[in-house]
Short mmCIF file of C-alpha atoms in Angstrom, two decimals:
data_model
loop_
_atom_site.label_atom_id
_atom_site.label_comp_id
_atom_site.label_asym_id
_atom_site.label_seq_id
_atom_site.Cartn_x
_atom_site.Cartn_y
_atom_site.Cartn_z
CA MET A 1 200.38 11.61 -42.80
CA GLU A 2 198.15 12.56 -45.74
CA GLY A 3 197.38 8.99 -46.18
CA THR A 4 196.62 8.69 -42.60
CA SER A 5 194.39 11.73 -42.58
CA GLY A 6 192.63 10.65 -45.73
CA SER A 7 191.94 7.16 -44.42
CA SER A 8 188.91 6.56 -42.19
CA VAL A 9 189.42 5.94 -38.50
CA PRO A 10 187.97 2.65 -37.50
CA GLY A 11 184.62 3.12 -35.62
CA LEU A 12 184.53 6.88 -36.10
CA SER A 13 181.79 6.78 -38.70
CA SER A 14 179.70 4.57 -36.50
CA LEU A 15 180.19 6.86 -33.53
CA THR A 16 179.23 9.88 -35.58
CA ASN A 17 176.06 8.25 -36.73
CA THR A 18 175.20 7.29 -33.18
CA LEU A 19 175.72 10.81 -31.88
CA HIS A 20 173.64 12.25 -34.73
CA SER A 21 170.84 9.83 -33.95
CA LEU A 22 170.96 10.77 -30.26
CA SER A 23 170.80 14.45 -31.17
CA ILE A 24 167.67 13.94 -33.27
CA ASN A 25 165.99 11.89 -30.54
CA ASN A 26 166.82 14.49 -27.93
CA SER A 27 165.30 17.26 -30.05
CA SER A 28 162.22 15.18 -30.57
CA ASN A 29 161.87 14.53 -26.84
CA ASN A 30 162.31 18.18 -26.01
CA SER A 31 159.60 19.08 -28.52
CA ASN A 32 157.19 16.51 -27.09
CA THR A 33 157.87 17.68 -23.56
CA SER A 34 157.14 21.31 -24.40
CA GLN A 35 153.75 20.54 -26.00
CA PRO A 36 152.06 19.31 -22.82
CA SER A 37 153.37 22.38 -21.09
CA SER A 38 151.81 24.58 -23.75
CA SER A 39 148.61 22.67 -23.45
CA ALA A 40 148.63 23.07 -19.71
CA ASN A 41 149.34 26.73 -20.08
CA GLY A 42 146.49 27.01 -22.53
CA THR A 43 144.18 25.23 -20.16
CA GLN A 44 145.25 27.47 -17.34
CA SER A 45 144.74 30.47 -19.58
CA GLN A 46 141.27 29.29 -20.48
CA THR A 47 140.50 28.68 -16.82
CA ASN A 48 141.73 32.09 -15.88
CA GLY A 49 139.76 33.59 -18.75
CA SER A 50 136.60 31.83 -17.66
CA SER A 51 137.15 32.94 -14.12
CA GLY A 52 137.70 36.45 -15.30
CA ALA A 53 134.56 36.38 -17.39
CA ALA A 54 132.54 34.99 -14.50
CA GLY A 55 133.97 37.61 -12.20
CA SER A 56 133.14 40.33 -14.66
CA ALA A 57 129.59 39.03 -14.99
CA ALA A 58 129.14 38.83 -11.23
CA GLY A 59 130.62 42.25 -10.80
CA GLY A 60 128.30 43.62 -13.48
CA ALA A 61 125.25 42.08 -11.83
CA SER A 62 126.24 43.47 -8.46
CA ALA A 63 126.85 46.87 -9.93
CA SER A 64 123.54 46.90 -11.79
CA SER A 65 121.57 45.88 -8.67
CA SER A 66 123.06 48.66 -6.59
CA ILE A 67 122.35 51.44 -9.11
CA ILE A 68 119.63 53.91 -7.91
CA PRO A 69 117.63 55.43 -10.78
CA ILE A 70 117.95 59.18 -10.93
CA ILE A 71 114.62 61.12 -11.31
CA SER A 72 114.77 64.56 -12.73
CA ARG A 73 113.29 67.56 -10.93
CA THR A 74 110.61 67.88 -13.62
CA GLU A 75 109.51 64.28 -13.11
CA GLN A 76 109.40 64.83 -9.35
CA LYS A 77 107.11 67.84 -9.82
CA LYS A 78 104.83 65.83 -12.11
CA ALA A 79 104.65 62.98 -9.60
CA LYS A 80 103.82 65.40 -6.76
CA ALA A 81 101.12 67.04 -8.87
CA VAL A 82 99.51 63.65 -9.53
CA SER A 83 99.69 62.77 -5.82
CA ASP A 84 98.13 66.10 -4.81
CA ALA A 85 95.35 65.65 -7.36
CA ILE A 86 94.54 62.21 -5.95
CA ASP A 87 94.46 63.59 -2.39
CA LYS A 88 92.19 66.43 -3.47
CA SER A 89 89.83 64.01 -5.20
CA LEU A 90 89.66 61.81 -2.10
CA ARG A 91 88.87 64.80 0.11
CA ALA A 92 86.16 65.95 -2.32
CA ASP A 93 84.60 62.47 -2.32
CA LYS A 94 84.62 62.43 1.47
CA GLU A 95 82.95 65.83 1.69
CA ARG A 96 80.37 64.83 -0.93
CA LEU A 97 79.48 61.67 0.98
CA GLN A 98 79.16 63.64 4.21
CA LYS A 99 76.83 66.13 2.52
CA GLU A 100 74.75 63.37 0.94
CA ARG A 101 74.51 61.69 4.30
CA GLY A 102 73.25 65.01 5.70
CA ALA A 103 71.78 65.59 9.12
CA LYS A 104 68.52 64.84 10.85
CA LEU A 105 66.86 67.33 13.18
CA LEU A 106 63.88 66.81 15.45
CA ILE A 107 61.79 69.82 16.53
CA LEU A 108 60.34 69.14 19.97
CA GLY A 109 58.50 71.14 22.60
CA PRO A 110 55.11 71.73 24.21
CA SER A 111 52.17 73.05 22.22
CA GLU A 112 52.08 76.72 21.21
CA THR A 113 55.83 77.25 21.64
CA GLY A 114 56.58 78.14 18.02
CA LYS A 115 57.93 74.83 16.67
CA THR A 116 55.98 75.01 13.42
CA THR A 117 56.77 78.72 13.12
CA VAL A 118 60.48 77.90 13.12
CA LEU A 119 59.82 75.37 10.38
CA LYS A 120 57.93 77.96 8.33
CA GLN A 121 60.82 80.39 8.69
CA LEU A 122 63.15 77.73 7.33
CA LYS A 123 60.78 77.24 4.41
CA LEU A 124 60.82 80.97 3.70
CA LEU A 125 64.62 81.00 3.70
CA TYR A 126 65.51 77.69 2.07
CA GLY A 127 62.34 76.13 0.69
CA ARG A 128 60.43 78.99 -0.87
CA LYS A 129 59.44 76.94 -3.91
CA GLY A 130 57.61 74.44 -1.74
CA LEU A 131 56.11 77.18 0.40
CA ASP A 132 54.75 79.01 -2.64
CA ALA A 133 52.96 75.82 -3.63
CA GLU A 134 51.28 75.82 -0.20
CA ARG A 135 50.06 79.43 -0.28
CA GLN A 136 46.52 78.53 -1.37
CA THR A 137 46.33 76.06 1.50
CA TYR A 138 47.43 78.81 3.89
CA ARG A 139 44.62 80.96 2.51
CA ARG A 140 42.14 78.54 4.05
CA VAL A 141 44.19 78.41 7.25
CA VAL A 142 44.00 82.20 7.60
CA HIS A 143 40.23 82.16 7.01
CA LEU A 144 39.75 79.55 9.70
CA ASN A 145 42.09 81.38 12.11
CA ILE A 146 39.93 84.51 11.81
CA MET A 147 36.66 82.64 12.33
CA LYS A 148 38.06 80.79 15.35
CA ALA A 149 39.33 84.06 16.82
CA ILE A 150 35.99 85.89 16.60
CA GLN A 151 34.19 82.82 17.94
CA SER A 152 36.50 82.68 20.98
CA LEU A 153 35.88 86.37 21.64
CA CYS A 154 32.12 85.84 21.51
CA TYR A 155 32.36 82.98 24.00
CA GLY A 156 34.57 85.09 26.25
CA LEU A 157 32.12 87.98 26.11
CA GLN A 158 29.27 85.71 27.25
CA ARG A 159 31.30 84.09 30.04
CA ALA A 160 32.37 87.49 31.34
CA ASN A 161 28.83 88.90 30.99
CA ILE A 162 30.13 91.83 29.01
CA PRO A 163 27.35 93.49 26.99
CA LEU A 164 27.72 94.37 23.34
CA GLU A 165 28.07 98.05 22.61
CA HIS A 166 25.64 97.89 19.69
CA ALA A 167 22.43 95.85 20.02
CA GLU A 168 22.32 95.16 16.28
CA ASN A 169 25.41 93.04 16.72
CA ILE A 170 23.47 90.47 18.74
CA ALA A 171 22.35 88.82 15.50
CA HIS A 172 25.97 88.67 14.35
CA LEU A 173 26.93 87.15 17.70
CA GLU A 174 24.31 84.41 17.31
CA THR A 175 25.51 83.70 13.77
CA VAL A 176 29.07 83.24 14.98
CA MET A 177 28.03 81.03 17.90
CA ARG A 178 26.28 78.64 15.49
CA LEU A 179 29.58 78.06 13.66
CA GLU A 180 31.10 75.78 16.28
CA ALA A 181 30.16 72.49 14.62
CA THR A 182 31.08 73.80 11.18
CA LEU A 183 34.48 75.06 12.34
CA LYS A 184 35.25 71.71 13.96
CA ARG A 185 34.47 70.04 10.66
CA TYR A 186 36.89 72.28 8.82
CA SER A 187 39.51 72.41 11.55
CA ILE A 188 42.89 72.08 9.88
CA THR A 189 45.32 69.95 11.80
CA SER A 190 48.18 70.02 9.33
CA ILE A 191 48.87 71.78 6.07
CA GLY A 192 46.85 70.16 3.29
CA PHE A 193 44.73 67.98 5.58
CA THR A 194 41.66 68.45 7.75
CA ASN A 195 40.47 66.39 10.64
CA PRO A 196 41.48 62.83 9.64
CA ALA A 197 38.08 61.51 10.71
CA ILE A 198 36.39 63.56 8.00
CA PRO A 199 37.17 62.76 4.34
CA ARG A 200 38.54 65.71 2.42
CA LYS A 201 36.74 66.74 -0.78
CA ILE A 202 37.90 68.99 -3.58
CA THR A 203 34.85 71.21 -3.03
CA ASP A 204 35.75 71.80 0.63
CA ALA A 205 38.15 74.62 -0.24
CA LYS A 206 35.41 76.56 -2.00
CA ALA A 207 32.97 75.81 0.79
CA GLU A 208 35.39 77.19 3.38
CA THR A 209 36.00 80.33 1.33
CA ASP A 210 32.28 80.91 0.77
CA MET A 211 31.57 80.43 4.46
CA PHE A 212 34.26 82.93 5.40
CA LEU A 213 33.08 85.53 2.89
CA ASP A 214 29.51 85.17 4.16
CA MET A 215 30.75 85.85 7.68
CA VAL A 216 32.95 88.84 6.88
CA PRO A 217 30.23 91.47 7.66
CA ALA A 218 29.56 89.87 11.06
CA ILE A 219 33.26 89.55 11.83
CA ARG A 220 33.92 93.17 10.88
CA ALA A 221 31.03 94.49 12.97
CA LEU A 222 31.79 92.41 16.04
CA TRP A 223 35.52 93.19 16.02
CA ALA A 224 34.66 96.91 15.97
CA ASP A 225 32.16 96.55 18.83
CA GLY A 226 33.24 97.99 22.18
CA GLY A 227 32.09 94.89 24.08
CA ILE A 228 34.30 92.59 22.02
CA GLN A 229 37.23 95.01 22.35
CA GLU A 230 36.83 95.03 26.14
CA THR A 231 36.70 91.25 26.14
CA PHE A 232 39.91 91.17 24.13
CA ARG A 233 41.69 93.57 26.50
CA THR A 234 40.68 91.77 29.69
CA GLY A 235 41.48 88.33 28.36
CA ALA A 236 38.42 86.81 30.05
CA ASN A 237 39.85 83.27 29.96
CA LEU A 238 40.10 83.39 26.21
CA ASN A 239 41.61 80.62 24.16
CA LEU A 240 43.00 83.11 21.67
CA GLN A 241 46.03 82.66 19.47
CA ASP A 242 48.65 85.39 19.61
CA SER A 243 47.98 86.18 15.94
CA ALA A 244 44.27 86.98 16.51
CA ARG A 245 44.64 90.77 16.46
CA TYR A 246 46.92 90.63 13.39
CA PHE A 247 44.31 88.81 11.30
CA LEU A 248 41.19 90.57 12.66
CA ASP A 249 42.76 93.94 11.86
CA SER A 250 43.37 92.70 8.29
CA VAL A 251 39.96 91.14 7.65
CA ASP A 252 39.11 93.47 4.73
CA ARG A 253 42.39 92.69 2.96
CA ILE A 254 41.98 88.97 3.54
CA ALA A 255 38.35 89.06 2.32
CA ASP A 256 39.48 90.13 -1.14
CA LEU A 257 38.61 87.49 -3.76
CA ASN A 258 42.17 87.65 -5.13
CA TYR A 259 43.78 87.37 -1.71
CA VAL A 260 47.05 85.42 -1.59
CA PRO A 261 48.71 85.01 1.83
CA THR A 262 51.87 87.06 2.29
CA ASP A 263 54.97 85.73 4.02
CA ASP A 264 53.86 87.47 7.23
CA ASP A 265 50.42 85.90 6.92
CA ILE A 266 51.99 82.47 6.64
CA LEU A 267 54.21 83.07 9.67
CA GLN A 268 51.23 84.29 11.71
CA ALA A 269 48.92 81.44 10.65
CA ARG A 270 48.45 78.73 13.25
CA VAL A 271 48.02 75.05 12.46
CA ARG A 272 47.87 72.28 15.03
CA THR A 273 50.42 69.56 14.44
CA LEU A 274 48.78 66.23 15.20
CA ALA A 275 51.26 64.00 13.41
CA VAL A 276 54.94 63.69 12.60
CA SER A 277 55.82 65.60 9.44
CA GLU A 278 59.12 65.41 7.56
CA HIS A 279 60.65 68.32 5.67
CA ILE A 280 63.84 68.30 3.58
CA PHE A 281 66.07 71.34 3.09
CA ASN A 282 69.32 71.77 1.21
CA ILE A 283 71.42 74.41 2.95
CA ASP A 284 74.89 75.19 1.58
CA GLY A 285 75.04 71.81 -0.11
CA VAL A 286 74.07 69.86 3.02
CA THR A 287 70.77 67.98 3.15
CA TYR A 288 68.79 68.39 6.34
CA LYS A 289 65.81 66.24 7.24
CA ILE A 290 63.70 68.05 9.82
CA PHE A 291 60.90 66.32 11.68
CA ASP A 292 58.11 68.38 13.24
CA VAL A 293 56.40 66.52 16.06
CA GLY A 294 53.28 67.76 17.81
CA GLY A 295 53.58 68.90 21.40
CA GLN A 296 50.45 67.15 22.66
CA LYS A 297 50.98 64.46 25.27
CA SER A 298 49.57 61.86 22.90
CA LEU A 299 52.43 62.55 20.47
CA ARG A 300 55.30 62.62 22.94
CA LYS A 301 55.85 58.91 22.46
CA TYR A 302 57.34 59.86 19.08
CA TRP A 303 59.97 62.05 20.75
CA ALA A 304 62.12 59.05 21.68
#
């Protein structure tokens, strides 16, 4: 039996070798089969990873686009303050432009209705600087107003056949009556200008003053005469200005060499407006252009 067990069985060694070889081949095949599977799994893992990354990126983009920035209360107040400042500046610019644009006014009406007097009142209130510069011109206007007034009274006295109270005043009456041509020459039709047909000279102002001062004694005597006073009371178809009494009562004051017209004198002074004059006033920051147009029929074409 020992001998039998110790001896080799025919073909057993060959069978063992064959089985061993098959076992090795099988292990090798199993190993090769598992590698593609791992590779596939790896590929799938990479794919899933890429998909996950893409999804995360897309999700992040979507999330970032839907985020609303939060502004603090302090920033809101600052933004409102800036907006209010801009609105205020725009309103101020609009008001400034409206004021610069200003307004235009036209003073219209028949003669002797006080159009120029209204303008002088505006000058006293809002344009005193310009009016003060015109005071010396108004001095001549006042002188001429007085001479025209006494001349009109003398004409009225003659037309009404009213005798003079004092015979010595006849010479004064004749002196005044001879002034008609001279007064026409010096007739002021607008402040600063005389009759446009007669050239204005620098010496004219002195000539007017001298003429007035020479006439003061006659004017004073005639105005105090009972005949002239009666003529004034009755009217006698006089072409008198409503300021005649005011100036004739003040002749001594006005005859002073240092006389400067007062505000009341300027308001009472009468000047015929024979042209369109423009005057500019600034009232409460608004510029007004005021046009004074004469009331004569020849000037009414300028009313339109």
